[in-house]
PDB file of C-alpha atoms in Angstrom:
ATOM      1  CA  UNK Z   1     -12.713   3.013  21.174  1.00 94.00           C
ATOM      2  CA  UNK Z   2      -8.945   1.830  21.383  1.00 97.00           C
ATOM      3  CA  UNK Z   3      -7.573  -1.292  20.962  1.00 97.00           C
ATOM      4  CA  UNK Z   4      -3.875  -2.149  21.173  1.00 98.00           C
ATOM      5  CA  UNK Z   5      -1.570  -5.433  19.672  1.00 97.00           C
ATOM      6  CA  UNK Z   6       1.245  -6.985  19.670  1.00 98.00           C
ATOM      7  CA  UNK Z   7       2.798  -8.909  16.809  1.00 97.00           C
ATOM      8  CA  UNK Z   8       5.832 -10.782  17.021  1.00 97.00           C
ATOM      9  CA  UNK Z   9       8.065 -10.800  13.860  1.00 97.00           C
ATOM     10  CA  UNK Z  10       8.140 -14.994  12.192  1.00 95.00           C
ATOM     11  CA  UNK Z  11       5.288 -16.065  14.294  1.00 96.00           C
ATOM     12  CA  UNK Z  12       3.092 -17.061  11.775  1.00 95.00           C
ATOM     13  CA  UNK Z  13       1.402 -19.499  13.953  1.00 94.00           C
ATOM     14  CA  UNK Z  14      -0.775 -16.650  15.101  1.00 94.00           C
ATOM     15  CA  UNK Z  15      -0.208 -14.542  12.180  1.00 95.00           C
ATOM     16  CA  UNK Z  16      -4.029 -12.776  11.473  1.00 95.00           C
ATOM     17  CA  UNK Z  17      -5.105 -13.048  14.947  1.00 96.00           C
ATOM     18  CA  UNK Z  18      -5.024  -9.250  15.339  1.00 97.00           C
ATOM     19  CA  UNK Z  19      -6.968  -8.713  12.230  1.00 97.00           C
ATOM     20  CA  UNK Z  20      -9.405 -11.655  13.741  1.00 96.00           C
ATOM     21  CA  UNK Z  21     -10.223  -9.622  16.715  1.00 97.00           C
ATOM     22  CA  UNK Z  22     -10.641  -6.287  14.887  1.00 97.00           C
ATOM     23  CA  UNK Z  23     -12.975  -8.404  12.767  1.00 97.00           C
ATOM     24  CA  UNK Z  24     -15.047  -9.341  15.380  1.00 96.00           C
ATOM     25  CA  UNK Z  25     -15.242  -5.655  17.006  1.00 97.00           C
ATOM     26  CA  UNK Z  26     -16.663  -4.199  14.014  1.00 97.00           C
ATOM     27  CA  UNK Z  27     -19.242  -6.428  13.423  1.00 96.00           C
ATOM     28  CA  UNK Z  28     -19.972  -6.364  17.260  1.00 97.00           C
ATOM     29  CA  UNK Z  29     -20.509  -2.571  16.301  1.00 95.00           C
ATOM     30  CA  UNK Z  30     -22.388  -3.051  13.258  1.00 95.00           C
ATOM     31  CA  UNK Z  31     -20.114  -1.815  10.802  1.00 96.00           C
ATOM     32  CA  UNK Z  32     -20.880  -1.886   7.205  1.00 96.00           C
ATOM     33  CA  UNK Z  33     -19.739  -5.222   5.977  1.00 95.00           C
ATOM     34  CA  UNK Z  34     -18.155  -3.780   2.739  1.00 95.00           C
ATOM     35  CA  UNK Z  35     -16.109  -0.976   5.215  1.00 97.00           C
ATOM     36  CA  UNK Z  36     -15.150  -4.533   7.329  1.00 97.00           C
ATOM     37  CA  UNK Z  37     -14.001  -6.242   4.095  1.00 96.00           C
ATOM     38  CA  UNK Z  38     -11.853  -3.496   2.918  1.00 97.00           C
ATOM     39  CA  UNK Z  39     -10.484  -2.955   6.326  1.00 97.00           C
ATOM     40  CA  UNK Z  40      -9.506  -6.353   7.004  1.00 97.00           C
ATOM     41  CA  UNK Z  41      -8.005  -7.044   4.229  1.00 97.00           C
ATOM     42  CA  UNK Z  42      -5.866  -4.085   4.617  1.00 97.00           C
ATOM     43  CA  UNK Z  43      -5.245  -4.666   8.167  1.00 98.00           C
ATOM     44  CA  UNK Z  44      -4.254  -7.778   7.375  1.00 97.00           C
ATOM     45  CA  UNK Z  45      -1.459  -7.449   4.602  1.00 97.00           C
ATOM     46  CA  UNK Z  46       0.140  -4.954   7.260  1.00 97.00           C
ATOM     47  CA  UNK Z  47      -0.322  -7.453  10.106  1.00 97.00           C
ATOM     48  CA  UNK Z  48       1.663 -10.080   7.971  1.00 97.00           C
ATOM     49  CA  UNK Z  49       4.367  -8.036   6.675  1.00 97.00           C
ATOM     50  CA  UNK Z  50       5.081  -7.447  10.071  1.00 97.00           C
ATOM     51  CA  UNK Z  51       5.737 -10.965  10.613  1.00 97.00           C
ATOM     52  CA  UNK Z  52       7.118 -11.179   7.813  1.00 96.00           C
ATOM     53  CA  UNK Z  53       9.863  -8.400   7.975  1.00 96.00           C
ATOM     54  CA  UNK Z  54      10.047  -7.277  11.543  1.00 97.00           C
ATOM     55  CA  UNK Z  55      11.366  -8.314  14.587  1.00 97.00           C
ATOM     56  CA  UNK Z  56       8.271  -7.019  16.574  1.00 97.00           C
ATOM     57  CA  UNK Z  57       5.288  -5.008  16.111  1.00 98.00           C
ATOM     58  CA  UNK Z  58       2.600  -2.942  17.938  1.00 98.00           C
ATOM     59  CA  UNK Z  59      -1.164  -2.486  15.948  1.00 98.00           C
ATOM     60  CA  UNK Z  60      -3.062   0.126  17.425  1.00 98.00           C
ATOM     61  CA  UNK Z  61      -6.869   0.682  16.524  1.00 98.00           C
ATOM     62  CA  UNK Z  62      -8.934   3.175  16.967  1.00 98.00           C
ATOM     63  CA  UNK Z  63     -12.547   3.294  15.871  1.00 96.00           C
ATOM     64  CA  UNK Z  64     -13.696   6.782  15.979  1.00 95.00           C
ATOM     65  CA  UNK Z  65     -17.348   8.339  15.353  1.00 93.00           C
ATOM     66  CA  UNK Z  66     -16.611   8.605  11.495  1.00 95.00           C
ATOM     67  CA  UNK Z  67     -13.335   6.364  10.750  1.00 97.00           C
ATOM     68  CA  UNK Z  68     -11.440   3.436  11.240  1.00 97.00           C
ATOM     69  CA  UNK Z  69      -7.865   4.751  12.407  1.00 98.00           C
ATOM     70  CA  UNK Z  70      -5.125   1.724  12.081  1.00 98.00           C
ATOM     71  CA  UNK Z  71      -1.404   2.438  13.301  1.00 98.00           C
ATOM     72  CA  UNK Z  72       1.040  -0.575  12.396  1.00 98.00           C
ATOM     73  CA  UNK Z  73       4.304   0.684  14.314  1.00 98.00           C
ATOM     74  CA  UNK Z  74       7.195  -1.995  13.947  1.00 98.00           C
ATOM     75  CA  UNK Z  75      11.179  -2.016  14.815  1.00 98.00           C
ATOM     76  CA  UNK Z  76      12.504  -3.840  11.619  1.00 97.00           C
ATOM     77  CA  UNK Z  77      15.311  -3.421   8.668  1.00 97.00           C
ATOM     78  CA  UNK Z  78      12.823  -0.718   7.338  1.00 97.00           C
ATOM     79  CA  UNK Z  79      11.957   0.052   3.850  1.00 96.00           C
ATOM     80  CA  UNK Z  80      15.017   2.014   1.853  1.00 96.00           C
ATOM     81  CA  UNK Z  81      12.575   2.319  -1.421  1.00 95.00           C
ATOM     82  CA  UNK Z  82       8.819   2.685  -0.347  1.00 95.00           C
ATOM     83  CA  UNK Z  83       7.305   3.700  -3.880  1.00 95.00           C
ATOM     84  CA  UNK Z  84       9.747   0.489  -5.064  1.00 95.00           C
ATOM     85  CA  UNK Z  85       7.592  -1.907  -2.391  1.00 95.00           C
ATOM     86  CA  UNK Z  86       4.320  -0.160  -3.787  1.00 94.00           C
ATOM     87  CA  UNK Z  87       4.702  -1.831  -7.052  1.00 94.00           C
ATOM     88  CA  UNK Z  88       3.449  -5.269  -7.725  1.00 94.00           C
ATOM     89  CA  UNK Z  89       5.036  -7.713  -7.672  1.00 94.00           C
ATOM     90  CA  UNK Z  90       7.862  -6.698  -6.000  1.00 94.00           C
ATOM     91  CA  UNK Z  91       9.020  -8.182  -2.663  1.00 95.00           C
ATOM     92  CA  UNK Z  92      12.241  -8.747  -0.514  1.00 94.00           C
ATOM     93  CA  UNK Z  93      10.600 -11.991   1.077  1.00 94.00           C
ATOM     94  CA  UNK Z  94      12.692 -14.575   2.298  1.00 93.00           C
ATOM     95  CA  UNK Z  95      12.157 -17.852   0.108  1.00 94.00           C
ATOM     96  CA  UNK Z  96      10.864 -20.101   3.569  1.00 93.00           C
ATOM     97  CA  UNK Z  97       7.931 -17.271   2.985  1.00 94.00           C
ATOM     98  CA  UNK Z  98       7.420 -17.333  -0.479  1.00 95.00           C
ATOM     99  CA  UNK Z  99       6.844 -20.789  -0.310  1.00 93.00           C
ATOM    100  CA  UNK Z 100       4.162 -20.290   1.993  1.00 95.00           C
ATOM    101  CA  UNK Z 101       2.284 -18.432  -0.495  1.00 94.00           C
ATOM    102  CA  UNK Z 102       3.538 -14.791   0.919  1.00 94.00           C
ATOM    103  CA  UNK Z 103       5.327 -12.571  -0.512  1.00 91.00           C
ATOM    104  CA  UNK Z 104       4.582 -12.057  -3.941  1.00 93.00           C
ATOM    105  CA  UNK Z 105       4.572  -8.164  -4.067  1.00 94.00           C
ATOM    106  CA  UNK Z 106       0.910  -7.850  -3.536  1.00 94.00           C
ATOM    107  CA  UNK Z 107       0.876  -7.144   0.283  1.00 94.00           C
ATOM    108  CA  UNK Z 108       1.313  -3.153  -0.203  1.00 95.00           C
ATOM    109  CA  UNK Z 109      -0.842  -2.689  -3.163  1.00 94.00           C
ATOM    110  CA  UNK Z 110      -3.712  -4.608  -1.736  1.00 95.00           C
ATOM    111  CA  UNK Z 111      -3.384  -2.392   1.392  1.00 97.00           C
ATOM    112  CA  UNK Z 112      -3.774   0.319  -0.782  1.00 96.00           C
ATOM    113  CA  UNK Z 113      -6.737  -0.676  -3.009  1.00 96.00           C
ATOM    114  CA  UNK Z 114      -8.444  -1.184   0.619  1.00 97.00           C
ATOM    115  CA  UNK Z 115      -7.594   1.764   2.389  1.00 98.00           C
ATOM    116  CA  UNK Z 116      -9.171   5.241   1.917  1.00 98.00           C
ATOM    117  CA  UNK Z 117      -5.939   6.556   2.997  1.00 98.00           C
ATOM    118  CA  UNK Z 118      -2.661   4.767   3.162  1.00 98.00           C
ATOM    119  CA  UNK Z 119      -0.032   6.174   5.055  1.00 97.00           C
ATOM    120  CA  UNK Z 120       3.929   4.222   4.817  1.00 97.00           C
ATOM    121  CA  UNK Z 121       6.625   5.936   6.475  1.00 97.00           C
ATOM    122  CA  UNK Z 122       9.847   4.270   7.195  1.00 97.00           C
ATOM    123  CA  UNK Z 123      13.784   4.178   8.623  1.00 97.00           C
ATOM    124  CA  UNK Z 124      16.352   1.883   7.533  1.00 97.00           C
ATOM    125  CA  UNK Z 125      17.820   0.272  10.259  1.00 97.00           C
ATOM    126  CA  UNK Z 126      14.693   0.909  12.641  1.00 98.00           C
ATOM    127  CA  UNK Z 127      11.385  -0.018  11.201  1.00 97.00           C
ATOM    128  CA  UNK Z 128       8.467   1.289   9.457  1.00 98.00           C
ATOM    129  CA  UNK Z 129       5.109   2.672  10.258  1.00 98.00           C
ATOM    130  CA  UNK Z 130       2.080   1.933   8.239  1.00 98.00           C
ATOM    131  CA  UNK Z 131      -1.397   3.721   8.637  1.00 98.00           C
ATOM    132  CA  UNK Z 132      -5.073   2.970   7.600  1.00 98.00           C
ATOM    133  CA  UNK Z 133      -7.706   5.273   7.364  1.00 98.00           C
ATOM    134  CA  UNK Z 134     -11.003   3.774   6.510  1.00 98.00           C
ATOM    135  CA  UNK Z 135     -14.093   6.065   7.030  1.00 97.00           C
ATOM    136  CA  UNK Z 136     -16.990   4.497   7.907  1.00 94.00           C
ATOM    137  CA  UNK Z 137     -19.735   6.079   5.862  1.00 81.00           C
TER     138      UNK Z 137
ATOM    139  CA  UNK R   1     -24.879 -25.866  -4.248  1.00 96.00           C
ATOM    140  CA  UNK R   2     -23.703 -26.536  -0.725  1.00 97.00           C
ATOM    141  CA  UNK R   3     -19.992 -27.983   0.322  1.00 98.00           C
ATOM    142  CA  UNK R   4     -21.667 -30.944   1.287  1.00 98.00           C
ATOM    143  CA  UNK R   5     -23.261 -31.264  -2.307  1.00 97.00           C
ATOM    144  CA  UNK R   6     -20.018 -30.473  -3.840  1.00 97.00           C
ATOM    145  CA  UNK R   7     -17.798 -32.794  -1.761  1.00 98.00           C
ATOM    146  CA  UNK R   8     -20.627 -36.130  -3.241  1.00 97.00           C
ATOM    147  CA  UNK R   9     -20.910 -34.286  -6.641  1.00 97.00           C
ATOM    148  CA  UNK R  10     -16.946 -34.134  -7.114  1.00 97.00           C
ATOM    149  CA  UNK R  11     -15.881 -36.992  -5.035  1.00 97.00           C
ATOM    150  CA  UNK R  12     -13.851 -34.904  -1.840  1.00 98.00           C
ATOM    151  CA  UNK R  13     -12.684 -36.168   0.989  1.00 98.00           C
ATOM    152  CA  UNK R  14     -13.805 -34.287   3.827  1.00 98.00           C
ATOM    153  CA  UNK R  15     -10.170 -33.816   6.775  1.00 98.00           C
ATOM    154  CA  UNK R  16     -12.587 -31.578   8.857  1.00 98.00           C
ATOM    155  CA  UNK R  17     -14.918 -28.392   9.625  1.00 97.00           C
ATOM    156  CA  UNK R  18     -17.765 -30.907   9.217  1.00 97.00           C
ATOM    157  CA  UNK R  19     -20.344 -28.372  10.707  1.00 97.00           C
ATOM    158  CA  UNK R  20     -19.530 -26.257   7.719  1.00 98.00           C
ATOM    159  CA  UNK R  21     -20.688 -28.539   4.914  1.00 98.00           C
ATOM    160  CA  UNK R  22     -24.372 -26.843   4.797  1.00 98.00           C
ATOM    161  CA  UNK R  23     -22.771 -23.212   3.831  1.00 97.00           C
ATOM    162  CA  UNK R  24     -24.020 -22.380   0.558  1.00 97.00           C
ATOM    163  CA  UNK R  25     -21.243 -21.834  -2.600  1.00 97.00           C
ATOM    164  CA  UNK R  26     -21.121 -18.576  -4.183  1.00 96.00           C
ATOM    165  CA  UNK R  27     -18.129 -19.671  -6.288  1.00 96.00           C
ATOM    166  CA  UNK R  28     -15.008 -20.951  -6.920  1.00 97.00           C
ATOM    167  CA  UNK R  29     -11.000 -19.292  -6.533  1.00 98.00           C
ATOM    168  CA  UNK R  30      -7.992 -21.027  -7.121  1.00 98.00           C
ATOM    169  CA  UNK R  31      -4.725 -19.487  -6.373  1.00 97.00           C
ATOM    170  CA  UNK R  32      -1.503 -20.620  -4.271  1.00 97.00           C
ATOM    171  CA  UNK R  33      -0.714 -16.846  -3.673  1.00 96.00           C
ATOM    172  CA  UNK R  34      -1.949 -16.135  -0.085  1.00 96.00           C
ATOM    173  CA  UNK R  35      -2.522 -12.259  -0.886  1.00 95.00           C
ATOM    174  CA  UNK R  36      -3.884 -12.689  -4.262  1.00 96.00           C
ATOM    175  CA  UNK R  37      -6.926 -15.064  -2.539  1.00 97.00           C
ATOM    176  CA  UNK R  38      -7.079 -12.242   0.001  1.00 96.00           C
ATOM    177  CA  UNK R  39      -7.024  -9.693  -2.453  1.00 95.00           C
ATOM    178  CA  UNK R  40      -9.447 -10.888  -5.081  1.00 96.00           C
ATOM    179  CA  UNK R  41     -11.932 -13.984  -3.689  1.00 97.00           C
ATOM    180  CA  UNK R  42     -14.957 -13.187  -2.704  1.00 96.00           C
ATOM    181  CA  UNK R  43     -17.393 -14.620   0.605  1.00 96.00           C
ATOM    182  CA  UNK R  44     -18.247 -17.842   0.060  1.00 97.00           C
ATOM    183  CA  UNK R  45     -16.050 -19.193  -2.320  1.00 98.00           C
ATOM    184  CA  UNK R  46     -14.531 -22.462  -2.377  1.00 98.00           C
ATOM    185  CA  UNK R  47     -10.763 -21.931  -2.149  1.00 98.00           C
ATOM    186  CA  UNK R  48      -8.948 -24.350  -4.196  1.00 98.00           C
ATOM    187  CA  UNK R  49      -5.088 -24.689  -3.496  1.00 98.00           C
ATOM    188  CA  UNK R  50      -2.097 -26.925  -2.948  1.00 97.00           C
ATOM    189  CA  UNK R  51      -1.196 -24.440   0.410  1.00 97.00           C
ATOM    190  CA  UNK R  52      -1.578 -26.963   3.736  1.00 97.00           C
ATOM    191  CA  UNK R  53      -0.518 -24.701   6.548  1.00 97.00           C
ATOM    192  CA  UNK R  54      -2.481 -22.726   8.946  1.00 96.00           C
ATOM    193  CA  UNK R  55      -2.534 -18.966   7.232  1.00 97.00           C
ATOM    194  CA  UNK R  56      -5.064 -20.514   4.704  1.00 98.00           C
ATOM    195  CA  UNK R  57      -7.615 -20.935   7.268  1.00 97.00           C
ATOM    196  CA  UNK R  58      -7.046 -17.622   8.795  1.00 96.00           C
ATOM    197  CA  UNK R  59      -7.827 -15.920   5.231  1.00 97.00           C
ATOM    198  CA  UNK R  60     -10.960 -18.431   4.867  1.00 98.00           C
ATOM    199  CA  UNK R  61     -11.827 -17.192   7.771  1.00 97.00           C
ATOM    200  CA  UNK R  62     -11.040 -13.379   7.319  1.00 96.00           C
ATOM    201  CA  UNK R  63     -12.746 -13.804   3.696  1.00 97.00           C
ATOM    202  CA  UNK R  64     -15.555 -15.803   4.968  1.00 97.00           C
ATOM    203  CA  UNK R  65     -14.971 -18.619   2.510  1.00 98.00           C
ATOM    204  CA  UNK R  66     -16.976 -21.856   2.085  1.00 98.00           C
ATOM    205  CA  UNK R  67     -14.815 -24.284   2.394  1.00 98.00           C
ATOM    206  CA  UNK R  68     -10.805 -24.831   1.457  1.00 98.00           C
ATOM    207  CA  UNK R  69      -9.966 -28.089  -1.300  1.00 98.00           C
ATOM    208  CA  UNK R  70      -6.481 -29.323  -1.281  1.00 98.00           C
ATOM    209  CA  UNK R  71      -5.413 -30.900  -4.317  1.00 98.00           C
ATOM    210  CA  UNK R  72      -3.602 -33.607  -5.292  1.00 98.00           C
ATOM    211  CA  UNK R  73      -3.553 -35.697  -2.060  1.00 98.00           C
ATOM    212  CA  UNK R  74      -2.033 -32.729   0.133  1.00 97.00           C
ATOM    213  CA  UNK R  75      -2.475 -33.347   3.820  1.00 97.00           C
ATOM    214  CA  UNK R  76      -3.515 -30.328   6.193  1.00 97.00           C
ATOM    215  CA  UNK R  77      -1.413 -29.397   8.879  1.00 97.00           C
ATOM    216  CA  UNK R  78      -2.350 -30.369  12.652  1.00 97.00           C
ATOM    217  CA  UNK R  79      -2.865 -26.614  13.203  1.00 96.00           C
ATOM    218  CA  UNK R  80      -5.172 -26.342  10.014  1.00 97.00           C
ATOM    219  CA  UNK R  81      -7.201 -28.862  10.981  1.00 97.00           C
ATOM    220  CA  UNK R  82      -8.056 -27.455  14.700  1.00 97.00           C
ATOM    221  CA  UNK R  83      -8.732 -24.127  13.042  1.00 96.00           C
ATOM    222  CA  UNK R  84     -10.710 -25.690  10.629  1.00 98.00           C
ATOM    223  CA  UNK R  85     -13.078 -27.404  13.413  1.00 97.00           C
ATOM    224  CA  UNK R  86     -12.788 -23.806  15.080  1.00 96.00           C
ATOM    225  CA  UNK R  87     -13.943 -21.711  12.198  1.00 96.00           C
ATOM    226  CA  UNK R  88     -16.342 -24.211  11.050  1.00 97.00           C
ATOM    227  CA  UNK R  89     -14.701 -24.159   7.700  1.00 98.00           C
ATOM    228  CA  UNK R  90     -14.669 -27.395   5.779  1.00 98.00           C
ATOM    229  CA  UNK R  91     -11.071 -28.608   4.705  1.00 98.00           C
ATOM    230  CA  UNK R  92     -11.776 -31.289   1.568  1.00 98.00           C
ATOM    231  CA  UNK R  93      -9.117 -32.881  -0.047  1.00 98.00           C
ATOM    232  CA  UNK R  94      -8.837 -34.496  -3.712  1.00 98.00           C
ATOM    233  CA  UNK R  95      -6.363 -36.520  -5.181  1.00 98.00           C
ATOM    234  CA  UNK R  96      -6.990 -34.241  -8.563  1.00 98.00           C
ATOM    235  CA  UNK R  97      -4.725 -30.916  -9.846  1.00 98.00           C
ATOM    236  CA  UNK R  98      -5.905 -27.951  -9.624  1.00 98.00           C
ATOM    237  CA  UNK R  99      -6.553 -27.314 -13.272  1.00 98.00           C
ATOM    238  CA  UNK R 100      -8.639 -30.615 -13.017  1.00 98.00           C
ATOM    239  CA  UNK R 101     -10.369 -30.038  -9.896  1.00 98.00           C
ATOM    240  CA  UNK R 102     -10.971 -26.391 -11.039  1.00 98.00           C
ATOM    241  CA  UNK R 103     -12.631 -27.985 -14.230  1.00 98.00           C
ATOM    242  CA  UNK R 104     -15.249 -30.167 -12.227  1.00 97.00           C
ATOM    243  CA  UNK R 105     -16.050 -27.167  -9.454  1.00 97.00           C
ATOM    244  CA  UNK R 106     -16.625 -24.708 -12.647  1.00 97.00           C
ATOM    245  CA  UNK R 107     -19.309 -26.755 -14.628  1.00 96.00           C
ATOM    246  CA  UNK R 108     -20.919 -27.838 -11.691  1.00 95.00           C
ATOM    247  CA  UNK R 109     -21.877 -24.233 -10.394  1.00 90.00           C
ATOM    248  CA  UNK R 110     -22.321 -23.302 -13.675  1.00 83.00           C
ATOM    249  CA  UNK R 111     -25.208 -26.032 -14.352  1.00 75.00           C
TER     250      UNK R 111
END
C-alpha cells in the first residue's frame, strides 16, 4: 500500500496530521500496537522538523508485506552537520519554536530510538531526506 | 482512577473533551518539552504542562493520553479546545504549578 503527503513548512496548525492518518491506517490493518508506537513517534519528529525547518515537504508511505517504509523528502536550508543534529540536545530552532515546546535537540534522536533503520541524507541549500524503516514482525 | 475522579479528587477545572473523563489513568508526565512527552510518556497518562496551543493535543492524541492539565490558570487555545472535543481528550485546568499539581496527581495514584 502507498500513501503520499504533503507538509507545508510553519504550518503548525496542522502539524501531525500526516502522522494522524498513518496512525489510523495501521491500526485499520492491525498492526502491532508497539510497531504503531514506535512508528509514530518517529514519523512524527520527521513530520515536525519539516515544519519546522523547511519550506515544503512530501511524506511518502509505504506499508509493505514485512515493513513500514517512510520517505520524508523536503526542499529546505538542509543539514551542513548531520551526526552534529544527531546529538541531544542540539537544535538550530528558531526561538518562536522553542517556545512552543519544539526544538530542544530531541527530534532526531527520538527518530532514531524508534526506527529500526534511520536513514538522514542531506544538501545545504536544497533540503534533506529522512527515511524510516520499521519492520513489522 | 479515572480523569473524572481525578479532576473531583484534585479540584480541576474541566475547558473540554468531556466524553473523555471515564478513560482510566495509567499515570502521570509532566514536561513542557513537546518531544520529550512524545519521546518518553506512556498511553494513558495524564499530561501535565504549562503548553496551551494545539500540538499538545495532537501528541495526546498520537500518545493516546488521558487527559492534558494546564497549570497555573493557563487558558487553551480555540484550536485546542475543538481538538480536544474531537479527540475526546479531556483538557483540565488548575490554578496550581506544576511541581504542586505534580505532587497531588503522584500520591493520589500512588494510594
Amino acid at each position: 500500500m502507498h500513501f503520499e503527503y504533503q507538509v507545508t513548512g510553519g504550518d503548525f496548525t496542522n502539524a501531525g496530521s500526516t502522522s494522524s492518518s498513518v496512525k489510523k491506517t495501521l491500526k485499520q490493518l492491525n498492526v502491532n500496537p508497539s510497531i504503531i508506537k514506535r512508528t509514530v513517534v518517529a514519523l512524527y519528529e520527521a513530520e515536525v522538523n519539516i515544519v519546522a525547518h523547511a519550506y515544503k515537504g512530501n511524506i511518502y508511505v509505504d506499508i509493505e508485506e514485512d515493513a513500514i517504509v517512510i520517505s520524508l523528502v523536503d526542499e529546505g536550508p538542509g543539514i551542513p552537520d548531520i551526526d552534529k543534529a544527531m546529538e541531544v540536545g542540539y537544535s538550530t530552532a528558531s526561538v518562536s519554536v522553542r517556545e512552543m515546546g519544539f526544538g530542544a535537540g530531541m527530534g532526531l534522536p527520538n527518530m532514531k530510538n524508534n526506527s529500526d533503520k534511520l536513514t538522514v541524507t542531506s544538501e545545504v541549500g536544497k533540503g534533506t531526506t529522512v527515511e524510516i524503516y520499521n519492520r513489522l514482525q | 482512577m479515572t480523569v473524572r475522579e481525578l479532576t473531583k479528587k484534585a479540584n480541576l477545572s474541566v475547558f473540554s473533551g468531556e466524553k473523555g473523563l471515564d478513560a482510566e489513568i495509567t499515570g502521570g508526565y509532566t514536561c513542557d518539552l513537546l518531544s520529550d512527552v512524545m519521546g518518553h510518556a506512556e498511553s494513558g497518562n495524564v499530561w501535565i504542562t504549562l503548553q496551551t496551543h494545539k500540538n499538545v493535543m495532537a501528541i495526546a492524541s498520537l500518545k493516546e493520553l488521558s487527559a492534558v492539565i494546564l497549570v497555573k490558570d493557563q487558558q487553551p487555545d480555540e484550536d485546542t479546545l475543538h481538538q480536544s472535543e474531537t479527540e475526546n481528550i479531556p483538557v483540565l485546568g488548575t490554578s496550581l504549578q506544576e511541581f504542586e499539581i505534580s505532587g497531588i496527581l503522584y500520591n493520589l495514584i500512588k494510594s
